[in-house]
Tab-separated table of C-alpha atoms in Angstrom:
chain	number	residue	atom	x	y	z
A	1	MET	CA	56.319	18.837	96.238
A	2	LYS	CA	59.123	21.193	95.442
A	3	ASN	CA	56.714	24.116	95.144
A	4	LYS	CA	55.169	23.243	98.541
A	5	ASN	CA	58.592	23.267	100.204
A	6	ILE	CA	59.308	26.649	98.688
A	7	GLN	CA	55.974	27.945	99.948
A	8	ARG	CA	56.676	26.642	103.464
A	9	ARG	CA	60.114	28.280	103.514
A	10	PHE	CA	58.665	31.531	102.211
A	11	GLY	CA	55.985	31.413	104.899
A	12	THR	CA	58.637	30.868	107.603
A	13	VAL	CA	60.725	33.817	106.331
A	14	LYS	CA	57.607	35.960	106.201
A	15	LEU	CA	56.718	35.026	109.784
A	16	ILE	CA	60.240	35.863	110.983
A	17	PHE	CA	60.108	39.204	109.162
A	18	ILE	CA	56.757	40.096	110.729
A	19	SER	CA	58.038	39.108	114.185
A	20	LEU	CA	61.156	41.249	113.814
A	21	THR	CA	59.032	44.159	112.593
A	22	LEU	CA	56.760	43.899	115.629
A	23	LEU	CA	59.769	43.699	117.938
A	24	TRP	CA	61.302	46.778	116.314
A	25	ALA	CA	57.994	48.653	116.667
A	26	PHE	CA	57.775	47.633	120.334
A	27	LEU	CA	61.297	48.907	121.034
A	28	LEU	CA	60.543	52.133	119.195
A	29	VAL	CA	57.428	52.734	121.264
A	30	TYR	CA	59.285	51.850	124.463
A	31	ASN	CA	62.056	54.351	123.749
A	32	ALA	CA	59.727	57.082	122.553
A	33	PHE	CA	57.034	56.823	125.201
A	34	GLY	CA	58.658	54.971	128.054
A	35	VAL	CA	56.080	52.152	128.252
A	36	CYS	CA	56.409	48.434	128.825
A	37	LEU	CA	54.097	45.433	129.281
A	38	LYS	CA	53.285	43.539	132.455
A	39	LYS	CA	53.139	39.737	132.399
A	40	ASP	CA	49.363	39.896	132.123
A	41	GLY	CA	49.661	42.065	128.995
A	42	SER	CA	48.570	45.353	130.580
A	43	VAL	CA	50.583	48.544	129.981
A	44	ILE	CA	52.488	50.274	132.774
A	45	TYR	CA	54.331	53.603	132.607
A	46	THR	CA	58.050	53.740	133.290
A	47	ASP	CA	60.052	56.592	134.826
A	48	SER	CA	60.624	58.046	131.364
A	49	LEU	CA	57.024	58.912	130.594
A	50	SER	CA	56.496	60.073	134.176
A	51	LEU	CA	59.417	62.526	133.942
A	52	LYS	CA	58.166	63.829	130.597
A	53	LYS	CA	54.800	64.587	132.210
A	54	GLU	CA	56.500	66.445	135.057
A	55	ILE	CA	58.388	68.670	132.590
A	56	ILE	CA	55.082	69.587	130.980
A	57	SER	CA	53.448	70.332	134.326
A	58	LEU	CA	56.409	72.516	135.427
A	59	GLN	CA	56.767	74.321	132.112
A	60	GLN	CA	55.547	77.698	133.367
A	61	LYS	CA	57.923	77.577	136.351
A	62	LEU	CA	61.087	76.803	134.391
A	63	ASN	CA	63.416	79.406	132.896
A	64	TYR	CA	64.237	77.344	129.803
A	65	PRO	CA	61.590	74.592	129.440
A	66	ASN	CA	62.449	73.811	125.806
A	67	LEU	CA	66.136	73.359	126.578
A	68	VAL	CA	65.286	71.222	129.623
A	69	ASP	CA	63.059	69.008	127.497
A	70	ARG	CA	65.824	68.619	124.890
A	71	PHE	CA	68.302	67.675	127.614
A	72	TYR	CA	66.069	64.857	128.861
A	73	GLN	CA	64.989	63.822	125.393
A	74	ASP	CA	68.590	62.932	124.604
A	75	ARG	CA	68.600	60.823	127.811
A	76	LEU	CA	65.314	59.079	126.945
A	77	TYR	CA	63.763	61.069	129.823
A	78	LYS	CA	65.821	59.445	132.549
A	79	ARG	CA	66.856	61.328	135.679
A	80	ALA	CA	70.320	62.878	135.591
A	81	TRP	CA	71.069	63.917	139.173
A	82	VAL	CA	68.827	62.524	141.901
A	83	MET	CA	69.529	58.868	142.660
A	84	GLN	CA	70.493	56.679	145.571
A	85	ASP	CA	74.072	56.215	144.375
A	86	THR	CA	75.100	59.877	144.530
A	87	VAL	CA	78.755	58.883	144.090
A	88	HIS	CA	78.023	58.436	140.398
A	89	SER	CA	76.056	61.691	140.175
A	90	ASP	CA	77.119	65.341	140.019
A	91	VAL	CA	74.219	66.413	142.222
A	92	TRP	CA	76.305	67.672	145.162
A	93	ALA	CA	78.690	69.585	142.911
A	94	SER	CA	75.655	71.097	141.183
A	95	MET	CA	74.210	72.198	144.512
A	96	LEU	CA	77.525	73.790	145.452
A	97	LEU	CA	77.423	75.785	142.219
A	98	MET	CA	73.953	77.000	143.133
A	99	ASP	CA	75.245	78.056	146.550
A	100	CYS	CA	77.743	80.549	145.237
A	101	VAL	CA	76.342	82.005	142.017
A	102	LEU	CA	76.920	85.460	143.512
A	103	GLN	CA	80.635	84.899	143.079
A	104	PHE	CA	79.878	84.971	139.350
A	105	GLY	CA	77.894	88.195	139.649
A	106	LEU	CA	74.525	86.430	139.317
A	107	ASN	CA	71.306	86.513	141.357
A	108	ARG	CA	70.525	83.418	143.449
A	109	ASN	CA	66.790	83.980	142.996
A	110	ASP	CA	67.110	83.027	139.313
A	111	PHE	CA	68.026	79.447	140.257
A	112	HIS	CA	64.973	78.020	142.081
A	113	PRO	CA	66.292	78.619	145.623
A	114	ASP	CA	63.044	77.510	147.293
A	115	GLN	CA	63.050	74.133	145.528
A	116	LEU	CA	66.782	73.362	145.458
A	117	THR	CA	67.700	73.005	149.117
A	118	TYR	CA	69.831	70.419	150.902
A	119	ASP	CA	66.954	69.586	153.227
A	120	ALA	CA	64.854	68.709	150.183
A	121	LEU	CA	67.632	66.718	148.499
A	122	ARG	CA	68.834	64.448	151.324
A	123	PRO	CA	65.659	62.322	151.721
A	124	LEU	CA	65.409	61.956	147.926
A	125	THR	CA	68.552	59.791	147.885
A	126	SER	CA	67.024	57.179	150.213
A	127	PRO	CA	65.444	53.913	148.966
A	128	ASN	CA	62.010	55.036	150.166
A	129	ALA	CA	62.003	58.318	148.233
A	130	LYS	CA	58.969	59.103	146.118
A	131	LEU	CA	59.597	58.985	142.385
A	132	GLN	CA	57.624	62.147	141.639
A	133	GLU	CA	59.577	64.197	144.182
A	134	GLN	CA	62.867	62.881	142.767
A	135	GLU	CA	61.843	63.837	139.253
A	136	ILE	CA	60.681	67.326	140.206
A	137	PHE	CA	63.955	68.063	142.016
A	138	ASP	CA	65.911	66.635	139.073
A	139	ILE	CA	64.070	68.868	136.600
A	140	TYR	CA	64.523	72.011	138.677
A	141	LEU	CA	68.239	71.295	139.042
A	142	THR	CA	68.628	70.775	135.291
A	143	ASP	CA	66.864	74.055	134.627
A	144	ALA	CA	69.066	75.814	137.185
A	145	LEU	CA	72.246	74.448	135.573
A	146	ILE	CA	71.127	75.418	132.067
A	147	THR	CA	70.208	78.860	133.427
A	148	LEU	CA	73.659	79.156	135.009
A	149	ILE	CA	75.374	78.219	131.747
A	150	ASN	CA	73.265	80.665	129.730
A	151	HIS	CA	73.729	83.509	132.209
A	152	LEU	CA	77.475	82.904	132.356
A	153	HIS	CA	77.916	82.753	128.599
A	154	TYR	CA	75.253	85.056	127.145
A	155	GLY	CA	74.197	87.091	130.183
A	156	LYS	CA	70.652	87.332	131.469
A	157	PHE	CA	69.815	90.659	129.815
A	158	ASN	CA	71.585	90.189	126.492
A	159	PRO	CA	69.727	92.423	123.981
A	160	VAL	CA	70.438	89.983	121.110
A	161	PHE	CA	70.467	86.507	122.687
A	162	THR	CA	67.209	86.811	124.578
A	163	THR	CA	65.444	83.956	126.369
A	164	GLU	CA	63.155	83.577	123.356
A	165	ARG	CA	66.156	83.316	121.038
A	166	LEU	CA	67.877	80.721	123.224
A	167	GLU	CA	64.659	78.701	123.532
A	168	SER	CA	64.044	78.675	119.780
A	169	LYS	CA	65.171	75.934	117.421
A	170	ILE	CA	67.618	78.249	115.647
A	171	PRO	CA	71.116	76.691	115.979
A	172	LEU	CA	73.540	78.462	118.323
A	173	ASP	CA	77.321	78.649	118.084
A	174	PHE	CA	77.343	77.801	121.781
A	175	ASP	CA	74.783	75.193	122.847
A	176	PRO	CA	74.090	75.137	126.622
A	177	VAL	CA	72.611	71.626	126.523
A	178	SER	CA	75.677	70.174	124.820
A	179	HIS	CA	77.901	72.060	127.233
A	180	LEU	CA	76.102	70.558	130.237
A	181	LYS	CA	76.180	67.040	128.788
A	182	LYS	CA	79.941	67.265	128.202
A	183	ALA	CA	80.489	68.371	131.806
A	184	MET	CA	78.556	65.455	133.308
A	185	GLY	CA	80.774	62.814	134.839
A	186	HIS	CA	83.918	64.886	134.406
A	187	PRO	CA	86.309	64.790	137.404
A	188	ASP	CA	86.049	68.592	137.644
A	189	PHE	CA	82.366	69.048	136.904
A	190	MET	CA	82.161	72.555	138.370
A	191	ALA	CA	85.083	73.923	136.349
A	192	ASN	CA	83.653	72.444	133.165
A	193	VAL	CA	80.248	74.027	133.760
A	194	THR	CA	81.672	77.466	134.564
A	195	SER	CA	83.996	77.365	131.542
A	196	ALA	CA	80.993	78.786	129.670
A	197	GLN	CA	82.148	82.218	130.868
A	198	PRO	CA	83.983	84.654	128.552
A	199	GLN	CA	87.720	83.992	128.398
A	200	ALA	CA	88.841	87.590	127.812
A	201	ASP	CA	91.383	88.911	130.315
A	202	VAL	CA	89.232	91.911	131.266
A	203	TYR	CA	86.422	89.537	132.256
A	204	LYS	CA	88.622	86.989	134.029
A	205	MET	CA	90.283	89.673	136.146
A	206	LEU	CA	86.886	91.027	137.219
A	207	GLN	CA	85.729	87.472	137.947
A	208	ASP	CA	88.789	86.711	140.075
A	209	TYR	CA	88.469	89.999	141.954
A	210	LEU	CA	84.750	89.477	142.601
A	211	HIS	CA	85.439	85.919	143.760
A	212	LEU	CA	87.991	87.328	146.197
A	213	VAL	CA	85.568	89.971	147.461
A	214	LYS	CA	82.633	87.592	147.849
A	215	GLY	CA	84.666	84.717	149.253
A	216	GLN	CA	87.157	86.430	151.516
A	217	TYR	CA	85.739	89.823	152.417
A	218	ILE	CA	82.024	89.067	152.647
A	219	ASP	CA	82.311	85.305	153.197
A	220	ASP	CA	78.632	84.656	152.656
A	221	CYS	CA	77.334	83.473	149.293
A	222	TYR	CA	73.753	84.208	150.295
A	223	GLU	CA	74.065	87.973	150.680
A	224	PHE	CA	73.368	90.230	147.738
A	225	PRO	CA	76.455	92.088	146.474
A	226	GLU	CA	76.791	95.710	147.476
A	227	GLY	CA	78.856	98.687	146.332
A	228	ASP	CA	81.840	97.755	144.186
A	229	ALA	CA	80.747	94.117	144.113
A	230	ARG	CA	77.527	95.117	142.374
A	231	LYS	CA	79.414	97.347	139.954
A	232	MET	CA	81.652	94.407	139.054
A	233	ALA	CA	78.604	92.175	138.562
A	234	VAL	CA	76.966	94.764	136.284
A	235	ASN	CA	80.064	95.029	134.109
A	236	MET	CA	80.596	91.278	133.939
A	237	GLU	CA	77.033	91.061	132.614
A	238	ARG	CA	77.896	93.569	129.871
A	239	LEU	CA	81.050	91.682	128.938
A	240	ARG	CA	78.976	88.539	128.379
A	241	TRP	CA	77.051	90.332	125.645
A	242	ILE	CA	80.062	90.684	123.374
A	243	ASN	CA	82.246	88.183	121.563
A	244	THR	CA	85.401	87.989	123.659
A	245	ALA	CA	87.054	85.101	121.830
A	246	ASP	CA	89.016	87.311	119.397
A	247	ARG	CA	92.747	87.647	119.931
A	248	TYR	CA	93.133	90.639	117.617
A	249	PHE	CA	90.581	93.446	117.925
A	250	MET	CA	89.855	97.041	118.851
A	251	GLN	CA	87.940	97.805	122.025
A	252	ILE	CA	86.541	101.291	122.393
A	253	ASN	CA	85.338	101.716	125.953
A	254	ILE	CA	83.057	104.721	126.380
A	255	PRO	CA	83.436	105.471	130.136
A	256	SER	CA	87.265	105.244	130.110
A	257	TYR	CA	87.576	107.357	126.921
A	258	THR	CA	90.057	104.858	125.485
A	259	LEU	CA	90.643	102.680	122.452
A	260	LYS	CA	92.708	99.528	122.949
A	261	LEU	CA	94.264	97.828	119.948
A	262	VAL	CA	94.744	94.284	121.238
A	263	ASN	CA	97.012	91.876	119.395
A	264	ASN	CA	97.263	88.786	121.590
A	265	ASP	CA	99.195	89.993	124.648
A	266	HIS	CA	100.312	93.270	123.057
A	267	VAL	CA	98.052	96.271	123.738
A	268	VAL	CA	98.346	99.837	122.399
A	269	ILE	CA	96.081	102.419	124.090
A	270	PHE	CA	94.722	105.584	122.447
A	271	LYS	CA	92.665	108.406	123.949
A	272	THR	CA	89.187	108.924	122.542
A	273	ILE	CA	86.358	111.446	122.527
A	274	VAL	CA	82.865	109.975	122.677
A	275	GLY	CA	79.275	111.175	122.368
A	276	LYS	CA	77.675	113.657	124.698
A	277	PRO	CA	74.929	112.350	127.022
A	278	SER	CA	72.425	114.039	124.696
A	279	SER	CA	73.882	112.139	121.685
A	280	PRO	CA	75.446	109.013	123.219
A	281	THR	CA	77.816	106.673	121.457
A	282	PRO	CA	76.075	103.293	121.048
A	283	GLU	CA	77.419	99.934	122.186
A	284	LEU	CA	77.986	97.654	119.205
A	285	GLU	CA	80.184	95.078	117.492
A	286	SER	CA	81.359	95.371	113.919
A	287	LYS	CA	84.521	95.018	111.803
A	288	VAL	CA	86.793	97.658	110.298
A	289	LYS	CA	86.968	96.897	106.586
A	290	TYR	CA	88.996	99.803	105.226
A	291	ILE	CA	90.588	103.153	106.013
A	292	THR	CA	89.877	106.388	104.152
A	293	THR	CA	92.204	109.355	104.136
A	294	SER	CA	90.848	112.924	103.816
A	295	PRO	CA	87.214	111.806	103.820
A	296	ASP	CA	84.152	113.850	103.073
A	297	TRP	CA	81.583	114.018	105.839
A	298	LYS	CA	77.864	113.826	105.240
A	299	VAL	CA	76.382	115.821	108.086
A	300	PRO	CA	73.662	113.952	110.023
A	301	HIS	CA	70.338	115.637	109.341
A	302	LYS	CA	69.735	116.490	113.001
A	303	ILE	CA	73.011	118.388	113.196
A	304	PHE	CA	72.233	120.060	109.865
A	305	THR	CA	68.871	121.391	111.032
A	306	THR	CA	69.670	122.216	114.672
A	307	GLU	CA	73.215	123.573	114.382
A	308	LEU	CA	74.283	124.441	110.843
A	309	LEU	CA	71.112	126.154	109.655
A	310	PRO	CA	70.993	128.654	112.555
A	311	LYS	CA	74.678	129.477	112.011
A	312	MET	CA	74.162	129.791	108.263
A	313	TRP	CA	71.140	132.079	108.794
A	314	LYS	CA	73.164	134.252	111.131
A	315	ASP	CA	76.315	134.294	108.959
A	316	SER	CA	75.997	133.398	105.264
A	317	THR	CA	79.758	132.851	105.010
A	318	TYR	CA	79.894	130.318	107.838
A	319	LEU	CA	79.452	127.232	105.641
A	320	ILE	CA	81.955	128.371	103.031
A	321	ASN	CA	84.543	129.273	105.644
A	322	ASN	CA	84.166	125.823	107.200
A	323	HIS	CA	84.240	123.810	103.950
A	324	TYR	CA	80.546	122.940	103.903
A	325	SER	CA	78.488	122.494	100.742
A	326	ILE	CA	74.706	122.128	100.390
A	327	TYR	CA	73.166	119.540	98.039
A	328	ASP	CA	69.587	119.104	96.839
A	329	ARG	CA	67.786	115.808	96.420
A	330	LYS	CA	69.274	115.392	92.933
A	331	GLN	CA	72.731	115.754	94.470
A	332	ASN	CA	73.280	119.127	92.803
A	333	ILE	CA	75.280	121.726	94.718
A	334	VAL	CA	73.060	124.595	95.784
A	335	PRO	CA	74.616	128.101	95.476
A	336	LEU	CA	74.295	129.990	98.739
A	337	THR	CA	72.352	133.189	98.147
A	338	LYS	CA	69.781	134.943	100.323
A	339	SER	CA	66.933	133.341	98.376
A	340	THR	CA	68.384	129.796	98.453
A	341	ILE	CA	69.212	130.099	102.150
A	342	ALA	CA	65.589	131.140	102.782
A	343	ALA	CA	64.371	128.163	100.719
A	344	ILE	CA	66.654	125.792	102.648
A	345	LYS	CA	65.402	127.125	105.976
A	346	ALA	CA	61.784	126.735	104.832
A	347	ASN	CA	62.251	123.099	103.670
A	348	PRO	CA	65.399	121.640	105.284
A	349	ASN	CA	64.317	118.051	104.553
A	350	LEU	CA	64.948	118.669	100.844
A	351	TYR	CA	68.655	119.310	101.404
A	352	ASP	CA	71.731	117.867	103.031
A	353	ALA	CA	75.189	119.175	103.868
A	354	ARG	CA	78.653	117.755	103.339
A	355	GLN	CA	81.957	118.922	104.662
A	356	SER	CA	84.832	118.484	102.256
A	357	SER	CA	88.431	117.590	103.029
A	358	GLY	CA	90.382	120.376	104.638
A	359	CYS	CA	92.120	121.453	107.809
A	360	ASP	CA	88.758	121.848	109.583
A	361	ASN	CA	87.261	118.622	108.288
A	362	ALA	CA	85.105	117.147	111.082
A	363	LEU	CA	86.566	113.696	110.347
A	364	GLY	CA	90.127	114.934	110.250
A	365	LYS	CA	92.712	113.266	108.051
A	366	VAL	CA	91.575	109.651	108.333
A	367	VAL	CA	88.460	107.633	109.090
A	368	PHE	CA	88.098	103.934	109.914
A	369	ARG	CA	85.120	102.401	108.133
A	370	PHE	CA	82.964	99.773	109.841
A	371	PRO	CA	79.317	99.036	108.974
A	372	ASN	CA	76.714	99.861	111.614
A	373	VAL	CA	73.069	100.878	111.756
A	374	PHE	CA	73.860	103.964	113.839
A	375	ASP	CA	75.861	105.664	111.074
A	376	ILE	CA	78.760	106.492	113.390
A	377	TYR	CA	82.474	106.656	112.577
A	378	LEU	CA	85.847	106.207	114.205
A	379	HIS	CA	87.956	109.088	112.979
A	380	ASP	CA	90.635	111.718	113.401
A	381	THR	CA	89.790	115.279	114.483
A	382	PRO	CA	91.372	118.711	114.033
A	383	GLU	CA	90.435	119.584	117.637
A	384	GLN	CA	93.398	117.815	119.227
A	385	LYS	CA	93.354	120.060	122.296
A	386	LEU	CA	90.229	118.282	123.559
A	387	PHE	CA	92.261	115.145	124.249
A	388	LYS	CA	93.977	116.979	127.117
A	389	LYS	CA	90.704	117.076	129.047
A	390	GLN	CA	89.972	114.309	131.541
A	391	GLN	CA	86.250	114.038	130.720
A	392	ARG	CA	85.853	113.721	126.946
A	393	ALA	CA	82.172	113.286	126.051
A	394	PHE	CA	81.908	116.007	123.378
A	395	SER	CA	80.898	114.393	120.072
A	396	HIS	CA	77.567	113.794	118.375
A	397	GLY	CA	77.970	110.024	118.795
A	398	CYS	CA	81.012	109.348	116.623
A	399	ILE	CA	84.340	108.398	118.202
A	400	ARG	CA	87.346	110.644	117.703
A	401	VAL	CA	90.726	109.049	118.311
A	402	GLU	CA	94.059	110.679	119.175
A	403	ASN	CA	97.054	109.735	117.002
A	404	ALA	CA	94.697	108.397	114.346
A	405	GLY	CA	97.545	108.242	111.841
A	406	LEU	CA	99.481	105.854	114.111
A	407	LEU	CA	96.395	103.663	114.533
A	408	ALA	CA	95.952	103.497	110.742
A	409	GLU	CA	99.623	102.609	110.312
A	410	LEU	CA	99.408	99.813	112.903
A	411	LEU	CA	96.326	98.343	111.217
A	412	LEU	CA	98.147	98.200	107.882
A	413	ARG	CA	101.303	96.684	109.374
A	414	ASN	CA	99.310	94.083	111.356
A	415	ASP	CA	97.458	93.270	108.129
A	416	GLY	CA	100.712	92.447	106.380
A	417	THR	CA	100.490	95.514	104.133
A	418	GLY	CA	103.117	97.719	105.727
A	419	ASP	CA	104.308	98.648	102.235
A	420	LYS	CA	101.173	100.847	101.964
A	421	VAL	CA	102.174	103.015	104.933
A	422	PRO	CA	104.132	105.585	102.800
A	423	ALA	CA	101.070	106.044	100.551
A	424	LEU	CA	98.872	106.413	103.638
A	425	LYS	CA	101.098	109.129	105.084
A	426	SER	CA	101.326	110.928	101.742
A	427	SER	CA	97.537	110.930	101.295
A	428	MET	CA	97.041	112.316	104.797
A	429	LEU	CA	99.704	114.983	104.326
A	430	ASN	CA	98.434	116.138	100.930
A	431	MET	CA	94.737	115.862	101.779
A	432	ARG	CA	94.035	113.247	99.095
A	433	LYS	CA	91.032	111.006	99.499
A	434	LYS	CA	92.094	107.365	99.192
A	435	ASP	CA	90.764	104.043	100.463
A	436	PHE	CA	93.082	101.448	102.002
A	437	HIS	CA	91.284	98.099	102.188
A	438	LEU	CA	92.324	95.536	104.788
A	439	LYS	CA	92.915	91.953	103.705
A	440	ASN	CA	91.624	90.806	107.099
A	441	THR	CA	88.867	92.805	108.771
A	442	VAL	CA	89.503	93.938	112.341
A	443	PRO	CA	86.775	93.331	114.947
A	444	VAL	CA	85.738	96.510	116.752
A	445	LYS	CA	83.830	96.365	120.026
A	446	ILE	CA	82.309	99.532	121.476
A	447	THR	CA	81.670	98.771	125.138
A	448	TYR	CA	80.289	100.484	128.218
A	449	ILE	CA	82.477	99.135	131.021
A	450	THR	CA	82.549	101.329	134.124
A	451	CYS	CA	85.144	99.353	136.070
A	452	GLU	CA	88.055	97.012	135.444
A	453	VAL	CA	90.981	95.552	137.343
A	454	ASN	CA	94.391	97.109	136.691
A	455	ASP	CA	97.518	95.929	138.529
A	456	GLY	CA	95.395	94.066	141.048
A	457	GLN	CA	93.271	97.100	141.927
A	458	LEU	CA	89.696	97.911	140.954
A	459	ARG	CA	89.521	101.032	138.798
A	460	VAL	CA	86.151	102.745	138.480
A	461	TYR	CA	85.230	105.005	135.540
A	462	PRO	CA	82.506	107.671	135.390
A	463	ASP	CA	79.058	106.406	134.456
A	464	VAL	CA	78.832	108.907	131.594
A	465	TYR	CA	75.328	107.979	130.446
A	466	HIS	CA	73.981	106.857	133.861
A	467	ARG	CA	73.376	103.296	132.683
A	468	ASP	CA	74.700	101.362	135.678
A	469	GLN	CA	71.720	101.987	137.929
A	470	VAL	CA	69.256	100.755	135.302
A	471	LEU	CA	71.066	97.464	134.745
A	472	GLU	CA	71.756	96.996	138.449
A	473	SER	CA	68.060	97.385	139.289
A	474	LEU	CA	67.266	94.683	136.711
A	475	MET	CA	69.905	92.302	138.023
A	476	PHE	CA	69.228	92.883	141.719
A	477	PRO	CA	65.687	94.276	142.133
A	478	VAL	CA	64.709	95.789	145.454
A	479	ASN	CA	62.047	93.120	145.982
A	480	ASN	CA	64.698	90.363	146.105
A	481	LYS	CA	63.917	88.056	148.969
A	482	PRO	CA	66.659	86.546	151.144
A	483	VAL	CA	67.695	83.012	150.225
A	484	LYS	CA	67.643	80.340	152.898
A	485	LYS	CA	70.348	77.701	153.115
């Protein structure tokens, strides 16, 4: 009898366990696939599965379909914007953002202007609205908002953070989906969305000035920006490509021929010489790791073959008089005789040249070392008279800086190693090669910004390498069609 009671109890527990398991499986399927059962036992599809299907059908028309899908996946594929109770939705604020994307230097045609209209939205908030139309509008608006966040933060034509990179599953330091989710329901939804923009002063001043121009002077968000407004938009796009969160950094701006050492609100400006149009200085980000006094310079092979060899052939004393030495592939110094010069000219790829420390050293008395694939330097120069010229695109790609000794001293003092300054000055004065490593690396940003706002006025710099027109034509192509309200 006792065994039978135990068996009955075990059977009851087993039945309860199976029932709970089936219930759990049902809930799992409901959440994953958005299905439920009618009273007669047949399966019907809920809004969730319907919206998932619409995302798939619209995939080719969306800018960021993977990010859109992830946004809705976290919401169990429920609509986010289009509903009857628009008081509890950010749909109108979202539409207002779409209205005035030009005030952020962006192109309205990137944000589904034909689909996202007020005439299309109004009937979708009524009780008789069709579910499919609501879902399609909702999806397009989500894609437009994610596009806005990406274009504000990364830029549309970012050479590193491309659409493919943003759509991949590789984690990002800034996640547009998370950013949008945090903004939803916030009292200031629009400000939270647009906070994705760079926070650097140079960007914010351009943004404020463009907002003034587009809002007050033009007073029509649907026109494409012209003249200075387009130039501001082009440069805001470039500023989105770089990390602007640093409070201590060096910015070398090519068109303005300047280096700014920024330490919070304190800025020291130096004149620079940059690459010629035929050998342009590249845009890049890196970090200065150490400073070298009286450095040797390994001559880039192109300069060696196109400039030094002809001079050496014409005057055999030229290299010696200018502190150059020739090395073979085994790093042995090659004596300069008529026969060796002839051999070098016949096979220049077997040799390289270096310029030693001296008063005519191409790198001057100090060089600032930062890793980069372009093999360029930031350095001093013996040709100080060139800094008096207004247009200073003379180098082979490297950046020459005026008052390089002062810059080196400031880097050491800001690094907390001001006690090394006497040794730095002594090494520069006595032409001794010595490395001064920084405890904290200094970010360096080489930019191509052709306009900025100074003292409330727009200042335009020469487009040294003629890059503005190329980027402008990408951002605002001639086949842009007018956007209807």
